[in-house]
């Protein structure tokens, strides 16, 4: 159906609901969901041209789908990238990125605070194919610089990190990468384009787990890479077409609609997280609160500059304890006393989710490795949702006040 092109210079919240709406002949207002694995070709000649790449047009689900394309275009508009490519999950987008850009003998530099599966994928799985890697401290720019080698192809950063919300300087890492002829990739899961747009700070690739805030309601797995048209069409598209970690149209539709409320969710959830962080740091049983929005956060100034003045929706707290065993008992008591909030290993949901990192995401590390990573037995991560702030506080107090 013919539609007017959108005017230039629309604001992000307008783009989130208005861009990439490709109406069918029925003129539906809400985006259509195209659940089909194949496409009927208008003629044998047209089919041949499409397969030869000489004509636009859908052929098969592994090569493209209109609902998936809408999600990709809308995410690219929000991130300010030329293009985006959707994948089945956040991890598969990292897999696609590394698989498309690296060969045996290449080197990847990344931080020790990255998502656990990312560290395993690079440090163990890709190592089996001769890809070298070095882990550095998240916030130590000199360490990143010193670890660059002639064969370094990718610097991969995540900011803020899980669960300690450590922040790294995206623009400075982009300079380091580019001076070394490497690319900078940023995992933007925690901040989302509403708070932080790494492409504008020099990042070459932005990676997403759509499972988190982009869906925002804990329903589906999804992932994406945002990058230049050239990287997407020359590097990532050929590999995904032949390897198949594509996003299902149904999941794409869910995340596409999730993007419409991303702005108000991120702001409302960040506001609740900030109030909760300020309140928690005054509680007598709380030893420390980790949250980029707090003045006590070691990279507070950088975080505020880089994240639109907001701290995001994830915070962590350490309960006071004499030793690791009692810390674990006390953290478990707080978690087991919850009656409203969820004990759940996910984040980016409208429901507030709490986890105990030392026995879940970081459970396979030795106690020494955990101490080095700063993940104590008393640490609790809170991914703040949309419940009323008074109910959030009251549910945490059930355990904190009876320690
Ligand atoms: C969840 C997450 C991932 C992995 O995404 P999946 O969708 O679970 O595959 C990667 N990075 C960060 C920061 C995450 O929180």
mmCIF file of C-alpha atoms and ligand atoms in Angstrom, residues 89-91 115 158 187 189-190 207 209 211-212 221-222 347, ligand 1:
data_model
loop_
_atom_site.group_PDB
_atom_site.id
_atom_site.type_symbol
_atom_site.label_atom_id
_atom_site.label_comp_id
_atom_site.label_asym_id
_atom_site.label_seq_id
_atom_site.Cartn_x
_atom_site.Cartn_y
_atom_site.Cartn_z
ATOM 1 C CA UNK A 89 19.113 -14.718 20.564
ATOM 2 C CA UNK A 90 21.731 -12.377 21.976
ATOM 3 C CA UNK A 91 24.344 -15.135 22.044
ATOM 4 C CA UNK A 115 28.358 -11.718 30.212
ATOM 5 C CA UNK A 158 29.843 -4.356 27.513
ATOM 6 C CA UNK A 187 27.023 -5.054 23.935
ATOM 7 C CA UNK A 189 21.851 -4.710 26.452
ATOM 8 C CA UNK A 190 21.832 -2.892 29.784
ATOM 9 C CA UNK A 207 25.100 -6.006 19.745
ATOM 10 C CA UNK A 209 20.014 -9.368 23.365
ATOM 11 C CA UNK A 211 15.399 -10.934 25.072
ATOM 12 C CA UNK A 212 16.019 -8.172 27.604
ATOM 13 C CA UNK A 221 14.414 -14.728 22.897
ATOM 14 C CA UNK A 222 15.885 -12.405 20.268
ATOM 15 C CA UNK A 347 16.513 -9.028 33.321
HETATM 16 C C1 LIG B 1 21.271 -11.882 28.253
HETATM 17 C C2 LIG B 1 22.510 -11.234 27.773
HETATM 18 C C3 LIG B 1 23.204 -11.739 26.662
HETATM 19 C C4 LIG B 1 22.774 -12.985 25.926
HETATM 20 O O1 LIG B 1 21.524 -12.836 25.328
HETATM 21 P P1 LIG B 1 20.514 -14.076 25.084
HETATM 22 O O2 LIG B 1 19.362 -13.426 24.413
HETATM 23 O O3 LIG B 1 20.207 -14.653 26.433
HETATM 24 O O4 LIG B 1 21.214 -15.049 24.213
HETATM 25 C C5 LIG B 1 24.353 -11.073 26.253
HETATM 26 N N1 LIG B 1 24.790 -9.978 26.909
HETATM 27 C C6 LIG B 1 24.151 -9.467 27.986
HETATM 28 C C7 LIG B 1 24.676 -8.259 28.654
HETATM 29 C C8 LIG B 1 22.988 -10.076 28.451
HETATM 30 O O5 LIG B 1 22.373 -9.573 29.527
#
